[in-house]
mmCIF file of C-alpha atoms in Angstrom:
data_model
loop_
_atom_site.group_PDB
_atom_site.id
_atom_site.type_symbol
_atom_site.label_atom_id
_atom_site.label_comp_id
_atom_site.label_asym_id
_atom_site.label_seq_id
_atom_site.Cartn_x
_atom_site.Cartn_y
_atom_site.Cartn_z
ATOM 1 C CA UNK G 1 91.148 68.636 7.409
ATOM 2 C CA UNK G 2 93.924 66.455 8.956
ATOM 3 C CA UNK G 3 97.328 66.754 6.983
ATOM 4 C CA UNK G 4 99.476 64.795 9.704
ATOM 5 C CA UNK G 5 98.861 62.167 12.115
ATOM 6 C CA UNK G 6 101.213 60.327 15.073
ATOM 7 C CA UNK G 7 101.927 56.722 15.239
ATOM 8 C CA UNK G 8 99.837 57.821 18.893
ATOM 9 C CA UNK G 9 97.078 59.099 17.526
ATOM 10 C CA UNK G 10 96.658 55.929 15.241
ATOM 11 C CA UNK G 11 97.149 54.030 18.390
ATOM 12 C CA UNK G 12 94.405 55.980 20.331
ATOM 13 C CA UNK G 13 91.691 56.011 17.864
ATOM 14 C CA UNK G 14 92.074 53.094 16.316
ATOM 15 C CA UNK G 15 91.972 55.265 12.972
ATOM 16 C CA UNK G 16 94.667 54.504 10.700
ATOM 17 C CA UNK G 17 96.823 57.552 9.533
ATOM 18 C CA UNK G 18 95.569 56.662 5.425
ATOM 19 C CA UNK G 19 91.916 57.000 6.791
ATOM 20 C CA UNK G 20 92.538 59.917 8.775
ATOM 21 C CA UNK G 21 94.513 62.460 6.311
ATOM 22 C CA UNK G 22 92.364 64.527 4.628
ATOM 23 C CA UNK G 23 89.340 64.067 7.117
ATOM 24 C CA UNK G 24 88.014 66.838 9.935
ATOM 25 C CA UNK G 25 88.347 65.611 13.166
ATOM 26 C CA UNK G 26 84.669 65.109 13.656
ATOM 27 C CA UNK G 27 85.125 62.028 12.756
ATOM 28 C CA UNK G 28 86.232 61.093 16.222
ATOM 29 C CA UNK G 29 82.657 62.452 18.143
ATOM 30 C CA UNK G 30 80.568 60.744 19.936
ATOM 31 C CA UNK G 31 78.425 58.780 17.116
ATOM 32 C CA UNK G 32 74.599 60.366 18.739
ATOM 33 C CA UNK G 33 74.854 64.045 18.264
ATOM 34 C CA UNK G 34 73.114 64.403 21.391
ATOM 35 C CA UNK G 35 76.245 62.738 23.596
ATOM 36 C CA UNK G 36 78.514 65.311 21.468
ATOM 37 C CA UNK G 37 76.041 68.196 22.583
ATOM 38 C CA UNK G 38 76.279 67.115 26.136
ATOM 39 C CA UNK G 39 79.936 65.803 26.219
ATOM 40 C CA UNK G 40 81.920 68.682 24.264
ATOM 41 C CA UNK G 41 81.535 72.352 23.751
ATOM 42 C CA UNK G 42 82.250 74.108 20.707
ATOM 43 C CA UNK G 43 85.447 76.270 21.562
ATOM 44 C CA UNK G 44 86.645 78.785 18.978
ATOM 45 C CA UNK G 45 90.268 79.492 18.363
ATOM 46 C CA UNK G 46 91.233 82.722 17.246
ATOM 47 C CA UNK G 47 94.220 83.349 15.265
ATOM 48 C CA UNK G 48 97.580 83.425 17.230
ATOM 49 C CA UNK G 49 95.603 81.929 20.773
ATOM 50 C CA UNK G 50 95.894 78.453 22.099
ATOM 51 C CA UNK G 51 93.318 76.792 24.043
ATOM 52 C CA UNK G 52 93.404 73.506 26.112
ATOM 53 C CA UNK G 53 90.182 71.543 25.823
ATOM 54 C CA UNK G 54 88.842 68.711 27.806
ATOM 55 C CA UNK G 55 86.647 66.401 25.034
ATOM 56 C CA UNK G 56 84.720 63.184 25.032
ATOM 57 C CA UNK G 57 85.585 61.041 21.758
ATOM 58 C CA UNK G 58 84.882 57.758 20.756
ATOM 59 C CA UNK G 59 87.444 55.074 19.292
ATOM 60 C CA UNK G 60 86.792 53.705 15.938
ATOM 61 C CA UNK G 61 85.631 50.573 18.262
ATOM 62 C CA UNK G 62 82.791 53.056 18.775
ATOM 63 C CA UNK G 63 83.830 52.919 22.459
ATOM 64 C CA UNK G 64 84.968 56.963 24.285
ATOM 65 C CA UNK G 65 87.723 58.267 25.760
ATOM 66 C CA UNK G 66 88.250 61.183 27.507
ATOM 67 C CA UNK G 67 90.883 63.195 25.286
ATOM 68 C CA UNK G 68 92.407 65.878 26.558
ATOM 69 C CA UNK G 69 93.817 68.525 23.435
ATOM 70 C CA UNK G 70 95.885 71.185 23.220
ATOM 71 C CA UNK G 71 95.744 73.430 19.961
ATOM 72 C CA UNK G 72 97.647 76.470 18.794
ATOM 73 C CA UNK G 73 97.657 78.446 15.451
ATOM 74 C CA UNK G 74 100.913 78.301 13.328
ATOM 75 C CA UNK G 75 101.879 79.907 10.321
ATOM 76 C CA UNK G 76 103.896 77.699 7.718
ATOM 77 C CA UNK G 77 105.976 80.044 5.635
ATOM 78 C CA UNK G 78 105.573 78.984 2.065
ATOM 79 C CA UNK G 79 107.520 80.846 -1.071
ATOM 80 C CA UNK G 80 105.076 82.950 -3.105
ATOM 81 C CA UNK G 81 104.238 81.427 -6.285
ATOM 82 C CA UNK G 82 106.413 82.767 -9.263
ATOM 83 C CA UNK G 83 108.712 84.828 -7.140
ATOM 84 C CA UNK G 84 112.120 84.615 -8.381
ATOM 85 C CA UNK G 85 114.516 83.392 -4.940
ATOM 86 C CA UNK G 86 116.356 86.719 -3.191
ATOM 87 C CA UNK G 87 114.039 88.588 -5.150
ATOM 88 C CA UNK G 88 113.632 92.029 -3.192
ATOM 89 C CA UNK G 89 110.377 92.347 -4.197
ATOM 90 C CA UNK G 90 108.938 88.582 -2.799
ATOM 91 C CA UNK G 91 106.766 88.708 -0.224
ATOM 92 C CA UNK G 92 106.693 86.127 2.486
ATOM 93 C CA UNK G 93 103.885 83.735 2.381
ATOM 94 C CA UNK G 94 102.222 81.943 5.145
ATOM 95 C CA UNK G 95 100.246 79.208 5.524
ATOM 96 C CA UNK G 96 97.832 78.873 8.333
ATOM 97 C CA UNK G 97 97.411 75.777 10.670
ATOM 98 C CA UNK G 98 96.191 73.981 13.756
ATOM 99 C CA UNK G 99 98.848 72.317 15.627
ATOM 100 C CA UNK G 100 97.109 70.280 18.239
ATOM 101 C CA UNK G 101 99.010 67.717 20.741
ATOM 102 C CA UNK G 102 96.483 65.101 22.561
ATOM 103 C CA UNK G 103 96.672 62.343 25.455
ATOM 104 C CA UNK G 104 94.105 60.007 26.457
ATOM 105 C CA UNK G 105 93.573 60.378 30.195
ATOM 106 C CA UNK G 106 90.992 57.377 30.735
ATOM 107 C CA UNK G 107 93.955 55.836 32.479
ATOM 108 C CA UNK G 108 95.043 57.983 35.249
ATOM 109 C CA UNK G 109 91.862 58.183 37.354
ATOM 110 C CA UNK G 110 88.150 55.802 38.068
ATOM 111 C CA UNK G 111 86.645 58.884 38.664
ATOM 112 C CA UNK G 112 87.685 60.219 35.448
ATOM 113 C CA UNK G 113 85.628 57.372 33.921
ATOM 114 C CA UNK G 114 82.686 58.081 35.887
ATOM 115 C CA UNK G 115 81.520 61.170 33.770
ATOM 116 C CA UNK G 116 81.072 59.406 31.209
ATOM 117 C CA UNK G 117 77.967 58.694 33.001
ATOM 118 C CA UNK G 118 76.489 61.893 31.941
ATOM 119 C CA UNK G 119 74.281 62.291 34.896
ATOM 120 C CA UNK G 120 73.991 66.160 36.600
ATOM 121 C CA UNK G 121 76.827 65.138 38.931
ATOM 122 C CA UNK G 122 79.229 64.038 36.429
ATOM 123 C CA UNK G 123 78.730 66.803 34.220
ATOM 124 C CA UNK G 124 78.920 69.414 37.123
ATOM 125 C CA UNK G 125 82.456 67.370 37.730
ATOM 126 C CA UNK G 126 83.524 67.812 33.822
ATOM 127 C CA UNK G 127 83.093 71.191 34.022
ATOM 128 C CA UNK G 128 84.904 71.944 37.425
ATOM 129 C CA UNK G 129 88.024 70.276 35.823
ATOM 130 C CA UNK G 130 87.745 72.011 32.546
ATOM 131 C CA UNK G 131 87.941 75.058 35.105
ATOM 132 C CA UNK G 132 91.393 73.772 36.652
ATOM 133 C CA UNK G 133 92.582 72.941 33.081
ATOM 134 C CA UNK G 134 92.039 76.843 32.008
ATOM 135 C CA UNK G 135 93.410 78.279 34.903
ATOM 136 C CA UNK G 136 96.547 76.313 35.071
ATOM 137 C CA UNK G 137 97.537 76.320 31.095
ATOM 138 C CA UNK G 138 99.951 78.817 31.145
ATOM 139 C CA UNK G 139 101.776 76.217 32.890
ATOM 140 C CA UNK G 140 102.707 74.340 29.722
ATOM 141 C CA UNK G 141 104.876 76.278 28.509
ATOM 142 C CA UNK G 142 107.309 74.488 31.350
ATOM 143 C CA UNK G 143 106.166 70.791 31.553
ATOM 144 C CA UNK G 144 104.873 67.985 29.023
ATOM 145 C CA UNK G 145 101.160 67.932 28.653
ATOM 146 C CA UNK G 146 100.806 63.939 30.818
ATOM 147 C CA UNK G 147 102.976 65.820 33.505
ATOM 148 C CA UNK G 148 99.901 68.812 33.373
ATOM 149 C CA UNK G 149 97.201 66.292 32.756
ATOM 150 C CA UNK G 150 98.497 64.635 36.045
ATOM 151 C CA UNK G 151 98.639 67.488 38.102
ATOM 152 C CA UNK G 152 95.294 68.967 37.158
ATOM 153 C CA UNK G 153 93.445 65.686 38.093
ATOM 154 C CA UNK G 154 95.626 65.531 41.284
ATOM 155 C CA UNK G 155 94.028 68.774 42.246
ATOM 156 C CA UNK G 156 90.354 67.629 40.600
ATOM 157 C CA UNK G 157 89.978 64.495 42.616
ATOM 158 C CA UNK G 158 89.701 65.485 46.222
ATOM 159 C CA UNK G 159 86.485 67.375 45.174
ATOM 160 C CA UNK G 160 84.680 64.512 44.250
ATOM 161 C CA UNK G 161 81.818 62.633 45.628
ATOM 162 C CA UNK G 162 82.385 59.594 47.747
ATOM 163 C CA UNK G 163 80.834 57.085 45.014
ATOM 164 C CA UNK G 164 83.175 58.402 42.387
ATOM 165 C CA UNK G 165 85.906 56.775 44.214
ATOM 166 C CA UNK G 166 84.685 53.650 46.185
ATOM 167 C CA UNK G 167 87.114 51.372 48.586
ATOM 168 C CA UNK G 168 88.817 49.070 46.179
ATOM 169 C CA UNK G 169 89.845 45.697 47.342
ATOM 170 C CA UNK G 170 93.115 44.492 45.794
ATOM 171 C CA UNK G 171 93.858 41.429 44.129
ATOM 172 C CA UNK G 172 97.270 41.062 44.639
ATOM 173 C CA UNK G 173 100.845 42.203 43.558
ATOM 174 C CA UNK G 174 101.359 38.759 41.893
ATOM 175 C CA UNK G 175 97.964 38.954 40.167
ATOM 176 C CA UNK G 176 98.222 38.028 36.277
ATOM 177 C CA UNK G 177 94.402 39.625 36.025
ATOM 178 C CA UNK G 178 93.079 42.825 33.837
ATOM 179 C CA UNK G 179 93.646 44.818 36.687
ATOM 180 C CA UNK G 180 95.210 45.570 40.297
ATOM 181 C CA UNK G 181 92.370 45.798 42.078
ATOM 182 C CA UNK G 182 88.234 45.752 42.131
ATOM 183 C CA UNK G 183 85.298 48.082 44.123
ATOM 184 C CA UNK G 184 85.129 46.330 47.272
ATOM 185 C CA UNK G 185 80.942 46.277 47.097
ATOM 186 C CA UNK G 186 79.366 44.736 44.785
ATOM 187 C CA UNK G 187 75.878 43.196 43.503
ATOM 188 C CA UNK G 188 75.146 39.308 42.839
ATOM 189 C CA UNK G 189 73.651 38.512 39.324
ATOM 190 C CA UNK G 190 72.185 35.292 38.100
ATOM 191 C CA UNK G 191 71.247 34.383 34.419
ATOM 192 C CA UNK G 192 67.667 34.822 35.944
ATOM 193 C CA UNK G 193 67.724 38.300 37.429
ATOM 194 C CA UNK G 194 71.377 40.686 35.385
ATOM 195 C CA UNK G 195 68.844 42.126 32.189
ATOM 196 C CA UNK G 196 67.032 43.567 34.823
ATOM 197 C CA UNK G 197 69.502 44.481 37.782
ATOM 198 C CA UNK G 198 72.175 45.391 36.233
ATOM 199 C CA UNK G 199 71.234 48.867 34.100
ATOM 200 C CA UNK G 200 69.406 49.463 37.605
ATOM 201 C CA UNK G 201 72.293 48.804 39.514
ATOM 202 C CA UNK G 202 74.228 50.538 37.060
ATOM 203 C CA UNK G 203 72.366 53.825 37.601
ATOM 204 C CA UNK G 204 72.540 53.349 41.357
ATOM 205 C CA UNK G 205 76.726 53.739 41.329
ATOM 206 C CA UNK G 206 77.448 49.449 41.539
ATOM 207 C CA UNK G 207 80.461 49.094 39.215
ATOM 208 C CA UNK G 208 81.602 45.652 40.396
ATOM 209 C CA UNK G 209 79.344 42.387 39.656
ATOM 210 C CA UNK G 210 79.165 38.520 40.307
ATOM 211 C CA UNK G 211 78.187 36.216 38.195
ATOM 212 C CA UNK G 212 76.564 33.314 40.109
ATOM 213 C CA UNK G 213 73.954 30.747 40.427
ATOM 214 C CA UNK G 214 70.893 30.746 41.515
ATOM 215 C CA UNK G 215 70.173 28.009 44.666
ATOM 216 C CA UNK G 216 68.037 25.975 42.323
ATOM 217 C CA UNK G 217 71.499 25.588 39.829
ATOM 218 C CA UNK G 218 73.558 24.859 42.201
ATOM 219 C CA UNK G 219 71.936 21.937 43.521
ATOM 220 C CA UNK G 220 71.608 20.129 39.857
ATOM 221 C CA UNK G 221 74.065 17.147 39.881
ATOM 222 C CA UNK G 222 73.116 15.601 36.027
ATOM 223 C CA UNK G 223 76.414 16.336 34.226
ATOM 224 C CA UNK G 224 74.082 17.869 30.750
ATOM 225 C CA UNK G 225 72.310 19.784 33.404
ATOM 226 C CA UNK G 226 74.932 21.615 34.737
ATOM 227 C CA UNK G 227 76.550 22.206 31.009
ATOM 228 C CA UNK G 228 73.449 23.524 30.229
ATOM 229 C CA UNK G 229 73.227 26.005 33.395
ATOM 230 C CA UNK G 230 76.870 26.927 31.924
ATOM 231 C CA UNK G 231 76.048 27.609 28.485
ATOM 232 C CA UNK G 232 73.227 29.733 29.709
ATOM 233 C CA UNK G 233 74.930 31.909 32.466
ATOM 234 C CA UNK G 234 77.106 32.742 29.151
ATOM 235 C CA UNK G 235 73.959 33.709 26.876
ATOM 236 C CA UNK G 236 72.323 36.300 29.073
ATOM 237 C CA UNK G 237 75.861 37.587 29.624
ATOM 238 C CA UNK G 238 75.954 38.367 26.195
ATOM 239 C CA UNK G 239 72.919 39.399 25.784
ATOM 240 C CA UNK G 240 73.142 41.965 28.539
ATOM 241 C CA UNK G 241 75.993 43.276 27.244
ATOM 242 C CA UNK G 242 74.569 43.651 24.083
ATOM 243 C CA UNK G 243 71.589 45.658 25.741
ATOM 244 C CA UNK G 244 74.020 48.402 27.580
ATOM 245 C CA UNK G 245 75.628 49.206 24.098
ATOM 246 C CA UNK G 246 72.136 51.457 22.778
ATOM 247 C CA UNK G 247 71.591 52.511 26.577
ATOM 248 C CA UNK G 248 75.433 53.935 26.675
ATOM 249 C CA UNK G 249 76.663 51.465 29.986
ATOM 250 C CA UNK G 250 78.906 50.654 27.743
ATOM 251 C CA UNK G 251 80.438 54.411 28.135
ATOM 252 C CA UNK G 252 81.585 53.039 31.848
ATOM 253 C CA UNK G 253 83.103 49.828 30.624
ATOM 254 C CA UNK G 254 86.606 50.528 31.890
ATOM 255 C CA UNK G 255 85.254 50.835 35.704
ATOM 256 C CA UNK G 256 83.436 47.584 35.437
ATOM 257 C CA UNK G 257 84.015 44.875 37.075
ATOM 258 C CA UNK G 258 83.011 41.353 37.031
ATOM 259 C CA UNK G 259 83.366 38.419 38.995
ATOM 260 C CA UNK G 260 82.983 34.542 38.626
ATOM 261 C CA UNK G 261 81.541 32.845 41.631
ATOM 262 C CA UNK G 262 81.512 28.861 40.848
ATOM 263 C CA UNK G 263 80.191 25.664 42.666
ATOM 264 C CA UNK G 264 82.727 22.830 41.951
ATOM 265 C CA UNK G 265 80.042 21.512 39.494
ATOM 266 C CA UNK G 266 79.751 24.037 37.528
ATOM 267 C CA UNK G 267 83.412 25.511 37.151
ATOM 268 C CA UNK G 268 82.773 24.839 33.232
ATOM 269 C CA UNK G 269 80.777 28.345 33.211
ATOM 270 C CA UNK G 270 84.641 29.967 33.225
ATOM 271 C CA UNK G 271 84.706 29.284 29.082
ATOM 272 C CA UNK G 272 81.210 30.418 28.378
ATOM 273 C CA UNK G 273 81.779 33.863 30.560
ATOM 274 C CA UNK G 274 85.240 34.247 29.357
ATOM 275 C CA UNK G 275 84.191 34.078 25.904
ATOM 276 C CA UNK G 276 81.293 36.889 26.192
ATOM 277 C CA UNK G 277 83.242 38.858 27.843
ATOM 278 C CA UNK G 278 86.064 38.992 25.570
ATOM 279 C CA UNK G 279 83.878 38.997 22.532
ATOM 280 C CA UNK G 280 82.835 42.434 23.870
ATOM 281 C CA UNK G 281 85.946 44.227 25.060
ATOM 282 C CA UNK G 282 85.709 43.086 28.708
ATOM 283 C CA UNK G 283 87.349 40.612 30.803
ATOM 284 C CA UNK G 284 86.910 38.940 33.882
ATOM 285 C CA UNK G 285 88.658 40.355 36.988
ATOM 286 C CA UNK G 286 88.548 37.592 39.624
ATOM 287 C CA UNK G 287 87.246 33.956 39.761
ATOM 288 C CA UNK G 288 85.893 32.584 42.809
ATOM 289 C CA UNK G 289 85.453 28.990 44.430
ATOM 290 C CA UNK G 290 81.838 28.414 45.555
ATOM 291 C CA UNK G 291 81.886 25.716 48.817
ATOM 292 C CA UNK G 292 78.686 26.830 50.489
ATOM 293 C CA UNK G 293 76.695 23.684 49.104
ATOM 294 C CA UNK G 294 78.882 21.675 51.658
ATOM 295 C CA UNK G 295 80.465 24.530 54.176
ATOM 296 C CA UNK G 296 81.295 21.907 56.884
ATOM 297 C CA UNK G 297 83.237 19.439 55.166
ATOM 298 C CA UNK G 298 86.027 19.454 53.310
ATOM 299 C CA UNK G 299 86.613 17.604 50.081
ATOM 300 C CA UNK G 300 90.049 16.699 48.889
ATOM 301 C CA UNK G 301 88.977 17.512 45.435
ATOM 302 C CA UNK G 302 88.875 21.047 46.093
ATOM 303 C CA UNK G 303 92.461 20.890 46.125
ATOM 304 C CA UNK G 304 92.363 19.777 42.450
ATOM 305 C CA UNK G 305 89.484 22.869 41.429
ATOM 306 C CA UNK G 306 91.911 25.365 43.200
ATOM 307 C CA UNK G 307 94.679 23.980 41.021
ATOM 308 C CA UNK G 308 92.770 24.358 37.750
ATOM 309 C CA UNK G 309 92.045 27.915 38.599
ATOM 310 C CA UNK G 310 95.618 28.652 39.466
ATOM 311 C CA UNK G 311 96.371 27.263 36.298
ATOM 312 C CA UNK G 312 94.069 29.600 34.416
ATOM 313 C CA UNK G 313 95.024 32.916 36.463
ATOM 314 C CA UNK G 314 98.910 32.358 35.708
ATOM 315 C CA UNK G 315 97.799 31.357 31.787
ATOM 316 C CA UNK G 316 96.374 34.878 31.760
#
């Protein structure tokens, strides 16, 4: 069982140090046994050895990280019980522990992320890095374990497969969104067609989405209408992303993207997919202005749509 925890584990597992004491670190496996069987490999530590392990767990949020752990066996000397203190007949006593140091590396790399996809590629990938990992861990004896983490992935990543690492398209040093930049390709999704397309196009390597309309939406002009459209485009968001929870999508959350594409009409949709989003530990990367209902001609009201939208990006 646990007998100490660090303000950083607390703050990576979302477990609180009370909780934790006292518990085996089980606790922190992938919630399906068979993810645990696939993910992370029994490794046994024999007395006076220290390993470096590469494991899959899952915040309390139920949602993984990739957590890389160093253990080592140390001996706690203890007084003997009823020895009398400069006795020359007590014998040292020691205690036996696990002293283990982790990181969270979800951070430092997109490909990283992608084995979480537990496909044969991404495991092949897990277990070429575990490889680097064991090969290089004499090297901590000189450097932290982020600055070894860093330098094992440095030498991981060139080895990967083109889709691990797609072109990224930035969104600007000034950008006040989740992140710096999004997978240049991408897949259009309407509330009509994402329950289908998107575990598909999940499969299929597409990380980035947008969320539009469909040609029939964008032409409705009845203000109830085009709440309506709104509401719903939120709905089946939330629905999908209730669907990739039991099918493990979820698993790739930090590499996905997703995009709002809106008509002027129907810029109202930026609450209901906000909300969905954020409701399920995503956000929205980018928000774009849809003109091709009236491509050659220019409206000064889009001035005023462009200003609302500025408005949200620097309100975060």
């Amino acid at each position: 069982p646990l007998v100490y925890v660090s303000p950083k584990f607390e703050t990576i597992t979302g477990y609180s140090r009370d909780w934790a004491i006292g518990r085996n670190c089980r606790f922190l496996q992938p919630n399906m046994s068979w993810c645990n069987t696939v993910f992370n490999r029994e490794d046994v530590l024999p007395r006076g050895t220290r390993i470096v392990n590469l494991l899959v767990n899952e915040h309390k949020s139920r949602y993984p990280f990739i957590n890389l752990l160093m253990m080592e066996h140390i001996d706690i000397p203890l007084p003997k019980a009823g020895s009398e203190p400069g006795s020359l007949y007590a014998r040292q006593v020691y205690k036996p522990l696990v002293f283990g140091v982790q990181t969270a590396l979800d951070g430092q790399s997109f490909g990283l992320v992608e084995l979480l996809g537990m496909d044969h590629e991404a495991l092949k990938q897990l277990d070429r890095l575990r490889q680097i990992l064991r090969r290089r861990e004499s090297t901590l004896r000189f450097q932290s374990l982020n600055t070894f983490a860093r330098e094992c992935i440095a030498e991981w990543m060139p080895g990967l497969p083109g889709y691990f690492s797609l072109p990224r398209l930035r969104l600007g040093a000034m950008s006040s969104w989740r992140r710096a930049s999004v997978p240049a390709l991408g897949l259009e999704i309407t509330a009509q067609n994402m329950l289908e397309a998107v575990p598909q196009a999940l499969e299929e390597g597409v990380r980035h989405f947008y969320l539009t309309f469909s040609p029939a939406d964008r032409e409705v002009t009845d203000e109830s209408e085009c709440n309506l459209q709104c509401r719903l485009l939120g709905l089946r968001l939330t629905e999908l992303l209730n669907l990739m929870v039991p099918g493990l999508y979820h698993y790739l959350r930090s590499n996905i993207s997703f995009t709002l594409v809106t008509p002027p009409r129907l810029m109202r949709a930026y609450e209901e997919v906000a909300r969905a989003l954020y409701l399920h530990s995503y956000a929205l990367d980018s928000w774009l202005l849809d003109l091709r209902e009236r491509p050659d001609r220019w409206d000064i009201r889009y001035v005023d749509y462009w200003r609302l939208m500025s408005g949200v990006r620097v309100a975060g």
